Every structure is written in C-alpha cells, then in structure tokens.
Amino acid sequence: MNVQPGEQANEEIEITTRSPEETRSLGEILGRNINQKTTISLSGDLGAGKTVFVQGLARGLEVPSDYTITSPTYTIVNEYPGRLKLFHADLYRISGGISGAAELFDIGFEEFYEANGVIVVEWANRLAPGELKEDLAVSISTVDDLTRTFILFFYGRGKTNLINLLKKTFEISNPDNPET
Ligand code: ADP
Ligand code: MG
C-alpha cells in the first residue's frame, strides 16, 4: 500500500470466533492495546456478541473484575474505572425520530468525548453515518450458535502491529491479503 504523507490509510480485518470466551479475548487484546482516547462503534443483531466483546475490552482496560458488564439498555451509558475510563453506551432504544446528534447531546456525549477515555457504543448503526467519528468500527455477524464473524475497520494509520498480532492470534476469515 502506498500512502502519501498526511493521507489516512484505513485497515480492515475479518476474524471468526467460535465461543463467547474467544470473543472476550478478542476484546481484551484490543483493550490492552488502547493507550489513548478511543471511540469504538459496535453493530450487529441482538445476541451477536456486542456486550460479550465489551466484557473483554473491559478486561484489557483493567476494569476491576468485580464490575459486571451488561448492556446498559436502560441507563444508556455506564461508566467504569480502568486504565482509561470506559464509557459503555447502548443506543438500542434510540431509533428514528430525533436526530442522533441531538440524542447524543442529550445523553451527555460531549462530556465523554472530553474525558480521556474509551467510548464503546452498541447499536452505533442507529446513528447517521459519520456521527460518532469512531476510531474503530466493529460489525458482528452471527454464523451459528457459537460462531461469529467480526469485521474490524480501523480508521487511520498505525495499527499494523496490532493487526498482525490479531492475525497471529485469531482465525482470519478473509485471507485475501496474502502478506502474513
Ligand atoms: P448483544 O450485546 O450483541 O445483543 P450479547 O453479547 O449480549 O449480544 O450476547 C451474545 C450471546 O451469544 C451470549 O449469550 C453468548 O454466550 C452467545 N455467544 C455464542 N457464541 C458466541 C461468540 N462466538 N461470541 C460472542 N457471543 C457468543
Ligand atoms: Mg448488548
């Protein structure tokens, strides 16, 4: 790939997990590699594994294990202490009607953006494209009872080492990139 100075080179990887625990370790590895303010969007049907993924992310961010991470469907956002603060939002109930941006403002998203933390948003696809300005977009599809495919889309450059680590650790479902 030939990148011009100042140009953004996005990177995508597709991973298959075959158990909830494997999805947790995917989230954990990503969490461990986050050292600065980051926003992550999660899309996928009910039961795809968005919350399970966040449980792993929390481990990687060293959220104390006495916190139980569940979908914040009724509170909309939960906040956890960790190496970086973790803000876990679920927009399931935020659908049509009011514009996503206005809703996010109501929830107090501005404040989360200003905190030097990690924002992870379930049902981010309910927002207009581009609204969240995420650094990583995760789409999860259910294949069967225990199998899920993850498309991880990293915006911007500099994730090559992390992506290589993921390639070594997990089953890659689109090895159309032969340089491994
Ligand atoms: P969502 O938040 O996307 O609605 P959850 O994370 O709450 O979904 O639930 C996912 C469900 O799917 C859990 O019951 C989990 O045990 C099950 N599951 C089965 N296989 C997997 C897998 N490979 N990854 C994640 N969850 C899985
Ligand atoms: Mg959930």
mmCIF file of C-alpha atoms and ligand atoms in Angstrom:
data_model
loop_
_atom_site.group_PDB
_atom_site.id
_atom_site.type_symbol
_atom_site.label_atom_id
_atom_site.label_comp_id
_atom_site.label_asym_id
_atom_site.label_seq_id
_atom_site.Cartn_x
_atom_site.Cartn_y
_atom_site.Cartn_z
ATOM 1 C CA MET A 1 0.000 0.000 0.000
ATOM 2 C CA ASN A 2 1.380 3.381 -0.964
ATOM 3 C CA VAL A 3 0.426 6.124 1.456
ATOM 4 C CA GLN A 4 1.064 9.782 0.799
ATOM 5 C CA PRO A 5 2.132 11.913 3.773
ATOM 6 C CA GLY A 6 -0.905 13.051 5.712
ATOM 7 C CA GLU A 7 -3.152 10.559 3.998
ATOM 8 C CA GLN A 8 -5.260 8.203 6.077
ATOM 9 C CA ALA A 9 -4.791 4.511 5.340
ATOM 10 C CA ASN A 10 -7.676 2.600 6.815
ATOM 11 C CA GLU A 11 -7.168 -1.067 7.613
ATOM 12 C CA GLU A 12 -9.725 -3.830 7.797
ATOM 13 C CA ILE A 13 -9.529 -7.353 9.162
ATOM 14 C CA GLU A 14 -12.131 -10.103 9.356
ATOM 15 C CA ILE A 15 -11.945 -12.546 12.263
ATOM 16 C CA THR A 16 -14.007 -15.580 13.244
ATOM 17 C CA THR A 17 -14.582 -16.513 16.883
ATOM 18 C CA ARG A 18 -16.045 -19.832 17.956
ATOM 19 C CA SER A 19 -17.027 -19.167 21.582
ATOM 20 C CA PRO A 20 -18.009 -16.268 23.853
ATOM 21 C CA GLU A 21 -14.647 -16.631 25.584
ATOM 22 C CA GLU A 22 -12.828 -16.243 22.307
ATOM 23 C CA THR A 23 -14.790 -13.057 21.640
ATOM 24 C CA ARG A 24 -13.820 -11.826 25.107
ATOM 25 C CA SER A 25 -10.172 -12.431 24.353
ATOM 26 C CA LEU A 26 -10.528 -10.519 21.085
ATOM 27 C CA GLY A 27 -11.938 -7.567 23.045
ATOM 28 C CA GLU A 28 -9.226 -7.994 25.671
ATOM 29 C CA ILE A 29 -6.361 -7.841 23.176
ATOM 30 C CA LEU A 30 -7.825 -4.710 21.637
ATOM 31 C CA GLY A 31 -8.370 -3.173 25.080
ATOM 32 C CA ARG A 32 -4.807 -3.922 26.131
ATOM 33 C CA ASN A 33 -3.552 -2.076 23.069
ATOM 34 C CA ILE A 34 -5.560 1.083 23.706
ATOM 35 C CA ASN A 35 -3.482 3.784 25.370
ATOM 36 C CA GLN A 36 -5.336 6.924 24.438
ATOM 37 C CA LYS A 37 -8.813 8.296 23.964
ATOM 38 C CA THR A 38 -10.624 5.975 21.548
ATOM 39 C CA THR A 39 -14.152 5.590 20.223
ATOM 40 C CA ILE A 40 -15.426 2.205 19.070
ATOM 41 C CA SER A 41 -18.718 1.519 17.317
ATOM 42 C CA LEU A 42 -20.369 -1.906 17.540
ATOM 43 C CA SER A 43 -23.026 -3.117 15.128
ATOM 44 C CA GLY A 44 -24.747 -6.459 14.901
ATOM 45 C CA ASP A 45 -28.097 -8.012 15.683
ATOM 46 C CA LEU A 46 -29.421 -8.789 19.142
ATOM 47 C CA GLY A 47 -27.310 -11.615 20.555
ATOM 48 C CA ALA A 48 -24.447 -11.075 18.121
ATOM 49 C CA GLY A 49 -21.970 -10.618 20.952
ATOM 50 C CA LYS A 50 -21.547 -6.864 21.301
ATOM 51 C CA THR A 51 -21.774 -6.929 25.088
ATOM 52 C CA VAL A 52 -19.550 -10.016 25.319
ATOM 53 C CA PHE A 53 -16.961 -8.121 23.265
ATOM 54 C CA VAL A 54 -17.177 -5.154 25.686
ATOM 55 C CA GLN A 55 -16.597 -7.545 28.622
ATOM 56 C CA GLY A 56 -13.275 -8.453 27.036
ATOM 57 C CA LEU A 57 -12.483 -4.842 26.241
ATOM 58 C CA ALA A 58 -13.026 -4.034 29.934
ATOM 59 C CA ARG A 59 -10.510 -6.704 30.923
ATOM 60 C CA GLY A 60 -7.944 -5.248 28.558
ATOM 61 C CA LEU A 61 -8.557 -1.814 30.065
ATOM 62 C CA GLU A 62 -8.147 -3.285 33.554
ATOM 63 C CA VAL A 63 -11.636 -2.524 34.772
ATOM 64 C CA PRO A 64 -11.712 -4.251 38.201
ATOM 65 C CA SER A 65 -13.209 -7.722 37.824
ATOM 66 C CA ASP A 66 -15.882 -7.089 40.473
ATOM 67 C CA TYR A 67 -17.729 -4.955 37.914
ATOM 68 C CA THR A 68 -20.234 -6.902 35.868
ATOM 69 C CA ILE A 69 -20.562 -5.541 32.346
ATOM 70 C CA THR A 70 -24.092 -5.851 30.986
ATOM 71 C CA SER A 71 -25.901 -3.978 28.232
ATOM 72 C CA PRO A 72 -26.770 -0.531 29.562
ATOM 73 C CA THR A 73 -30.089 -0.610 27.717
ATOM 74 C CA TYR A 74 -31.991 1.240 30.419
ATOM 75 C CA THR A 75 -29.300 3.621 31.573
ATOM 76 C CA ILE A 76 -27.975 4.189 28.001
ATOM 77 C CA VAL A 77 -24.431 4.757 29.291
ATOM 78 C CA ASN A 78 -22.442 3.005 32.011
ATOM 79 C CA GLU A 79 -19.091 4.272 33.184
ATOM 80 C CA TYR A 80 -16.338 2.026 34.562
ATOM 81 C CA PRO A 81 -12.957 2.877 36.075
ATOM 82 C CA GLY A 82 -9.884 1.333 34.484
ATOM 83 C CA ARG A 83 -6.504 2.166 32.988
ATOM 84 C CA LEU A 84 -8.634 4.556 30.976
ATOM 85 C CA LYS A 85 -12.248 5.284 31.848
ATOM 86 C CA LEU A 86 -14.636 3.061 29.931
ATOM 87 C CA PHE A 87 -17.954 4.518 28.750
ATOM 88 C CA HIS A 88 -20.277 1.782 27.524
ATOM 89 C CA ALA A 89 -23.340 3.015 25.646
ATOM 90 C CA ASP A 90 -26.240 1.145 24.078
ATOM 91 C CA LEU A 91 -28.377 3.053 21.582
ATOM 92 C CA TYR A 92 -30.889 0.249 21.074
ATOM 93 C CA ARG A 93 -33.737 2.420 22.263
ATOM 94 C CA ILE A 94 -32.569 5.425 20.302
ATOM 95 C CA SER A 95 -34.025 4.978 16.877
ATOM 96 C CA GLY A 96 -35.949 7.165 14.431
ATOM 97 C CA GLY A 97 -37.447 10.499 15.310
ATOM 98 C CA ILE A 98 -34.948 12.786 16.901
ATOM 99 C CA SER A 99 -31.641 13.151 15.117
ATOM 100 C CA GLY A 100 -28.809 11.040 16.504
ATOM 101 C CA ALA A 101 -26.614 14.026 17.188
ATOM 102 C CA ALA A 102 -29.277 15.727 19.296
ATOM 103 C CA GLU A 103 -29.837 12.494 21.207
ATOM 104 C CA LEU A 104 -26.135 12.070 21.818
ATOM 105 C CA PHE A 105 -26.022 15.605 23.118
ATOM 106 C CA ASP A 106 -28.899 14.810 25.488
ATOM 107 C CA ILE A 107 -27.113 11.756 26.824
ATOM 108 C CA GLY A 108 -24.129 13.932 27.576
ATOM 109 C CA PHE A 109 -21.820 12.516 24.946
ATOM 110 C CA GLU A 110 -19.882 15.779 24.769
ATOM 111 C CA GLU A 111 -18.696 15.080 28.277
ATOM 112 C CA PHE A 112 -17.499 11.581 27.384
ATOM 113 C CA TYR A 113 -15.633 12.899 24.382
ATOM 114 C CA GLU A 114 -13.863 15.349 26.640
ATOM 115 C CA ALA A 115 -12.892 12.708 29.197
ATOM 116 C CA ASN A 116 -9.708 10.944 28.196
ATOM 117 C CA GLY A 117 -11.435 7.600 27.955
ATOM 118 C CA VAL A 118 -12.674 4.796 25.778
ATOM 119 C CA ILE A 119 -16.198 5.131 24.397
ATOM 120 C CA VAL A 120 -17.801 1.964 23.084
ATOM 121 C CA VAL A 121 -21.259 2.181 21.542
ATOM 122 C CA GLU A 122 -23.602 -0.752 20.903
ATOM 123 C CA TRP A 123 -26.106 -0.251 18.060
ATOM 124 C CA ALA A 124 -23.952 2.565 16.706
ATOM 125 C CA ASN A 125 -25.552 1.850 13.322
ATOM 126 C CA ARG A 126 -28.648 3.620 14.631
ATOM 127 C CA LEU A 127 -26.750 6.879 14.247
ATOM 128 C CA ALA A 128 -26.276 8.636 10.949
ATOM 129 C CA PRO A 129 -23.042 7.576 9.248
ATOM 130 C CA GLY A 130 -20.123 9.706 10.397
ATOM 131 C CA GLU A 131 -21.883 10.913 13.528
ATOM 132 C CA LEU A 132 -19.760 9.022 16.036
ATOM 133 C CA LYS A 133 -16.395 9.650 14.339
ATOM 134 C CA GLU A 134 -15.127 6.357 15.685
ATOM 135 C CA ASP A 135 -11.535 5.127 15.521
ATOM 136 C CA LEU A 136 -12.598 1.510 15.185
ATOM 137 C CA ALA A 137 -15.826 0.138 13.707
ATOM 138 C CA VAL A 138 -16.730 -3.430 14.657
ATOM 139 C CA SER A 139 -19.519 -5.291 12.831
ATOM 140 C CA ILE A 140 -20.502 -8.669 14.175
ATOM 141 C CA SER A 141 -22.482 -11.305 12.284
ATOM 142 C CA THR A 142 -23.941 -14.461 13.752
ATOM 143 C CA VAL A 143 -22.985 -17.536 11.752
ATOM 144 C CA ASP A 144 -24.339 -20.232 14.065
ATOM 145 C CA ASP A 145 -24.817 -20.906 17.820
ATOM 146 C CA LEU A 146 -21.182 -20.399 18.718
ATOM 147 C CA THR A 147 -19.660 -18.819 15.642
ATOM 148 C CA ARG A 148 -19.402 -15.102 14.981
ATOM 149 C CA THR A 149 -17.567 -13.164 12.312
ATOM 150 C CA PHE A 150 -16.101 -9.784 13.159
ATOM 151 C CA ILE A 151 -15.175 -7.127 10.664
ATOM 152 C CA LEU A 152 -12.820 -4.699 12.360
ATOM 153 C CA PHE A 153 -12.317 -1.466 10.471
ATOM 154 C CA PHE A 154 -9.515 0.702 11.837
ATOM 155 C CA TYR A 155 -9.661 4.318 10.725
ATOM 156 C CA GLY A 156 -6.318 5.958 10.149
ATOM 157 C CA ARG A 157 -2.814 4.582 10.130
ATOM 158 C CA GLY A 158 -0.524 2.940 12.611
ATOM 159 C CA LYS A 159 -2.456 -0.185 13.510
ATOM 160 C CA THR A 160 -0.307 -2.608 11.544
ATOM 161 C CA ASN A 161 1.363 -4.180 14.594
ATOM 162 C CA LEU A 162 -1.971 -4.725 16.296
ATOM 163 C CA ILE A 163 -3.463 -6.167 13.129
ATOM 164 C CA ASN A 164 -0.511 -8.540 12.747
ATOM 165 C CA LEU A 165 -0.998 -9.657 16.349
ATOM 166 C CA LEU A 166 -4.694 -10.309 15.650
ATOM 167 C CA LYS A 167 -3.766 -12.284 12.532
ATOM 168 C CA LYS A 168 -1.455 -14.498 14.579
ATOM 169 C CA THR A 169 -3.950 -14.982 17.386
ATOM 170 C CA PHE A 170 -7.288 -15.471 15.642
ATOM 171 C CA GLU A 171 -8.803 -17.254 12.708
ATOM 172 C CA ILE A 172 -8.830 -14.854 9.778
ATOM 173 C CA SER A 173 -11.877 -15.255 7.572
ATOM 174 C CA ASN A 174 -10.751 -13.196 4.585
ATOM 175 C CA PRO A 175 -7.138 -14.081 3.913
ATOM 176 C CA ASP A 176 -7.291 -12.106 0.658
ATOM 177 C CA ASN A 177 -4.272 -10.293 1.979
ATOM 178 C CA PRO A 178 -1.512 -12.903 1.483
ATOM 179 C CA GLU A 179 1.273 -10.912 3.150
ATOM 180 C CA THR A 180 1.249 -12.613 6.576
HETATM 181 P P1 ADP B 1 -25.523 -8.322 22.004
HETATM 182 O O1 ADP B 1 -24.926 -7.395 23.025
HETATM 183 O O2 ADP B 1 -24.882 -8.209 20.671
HETATM 184 O O3 ADP B 1 -27.011 -8.241 21.923
HETATM 185 P P2 ADP B 1 -24.616 -10.339 23.851
HETATM 186 O O4 ADP B 1 -23.149 -10.097 23.889
HETATM 187 O O5 ADP B 1 -25.411 -9.832 24.991
HETATM 188 O O6 ADP B 1 -25.201 -9.811 22.455
HETATM 189 O O7 ADP B 1 -24.923 -11.887 23.732
HETATM 190 C C1 ADP B 1 -24.257 -12.742 22.868
HETATM 191 C C2 ADP B 1 -24.774 -14.142 23.132
HETATM 192 O O8 ADP B 1 -24.243 -15.055 22.188
HETATM 193 C C3 ADP B 1 -24.357 -14.637 24.518
HETATM 194 O O9 ADP B 1 -25.400 -15.402 25.044
HETATM 195 C C4 ADP B 1 -23.150 -15.510 24.202
HETATM 196 O O10 ADP B 1 -22.977 -16.547 25.156
HETATM 197 C C5 ADP B 1 -23.553 -16.087 22.858
HETATM 198 N N1 ADP B 1 -22.395 -16.481 22.002
HETATM 199 C C6 ADP B 1 -22.246 -17.671 21.415
HETATM 200 N N2 ADP B 1 -21.130 -17.725 20.669
HETATM 201 C C7 ADP B 1 -20.540 -16.510 20.794
HETATM 202 C C8 ADP B 1 -19.345 -15.945 20.258
HETATM 203 N N3 ADP B 1 -18.525 -16.630 19.431
HETATM 204 N N4 ADP B 1 -19.056 -14.689 20.587
HETATM 205 C C9 ADP B 1 -19.882 -13.964 21.401
HETATM 206 N N5 ADP B 1 -21.023 -14.429 21.944
HETATM 207 C C10 ADP B 1 -21.353 -15.704 21.648
HETATM 208 MG MG MG B 2 -25.754 -5.851 24.178
#
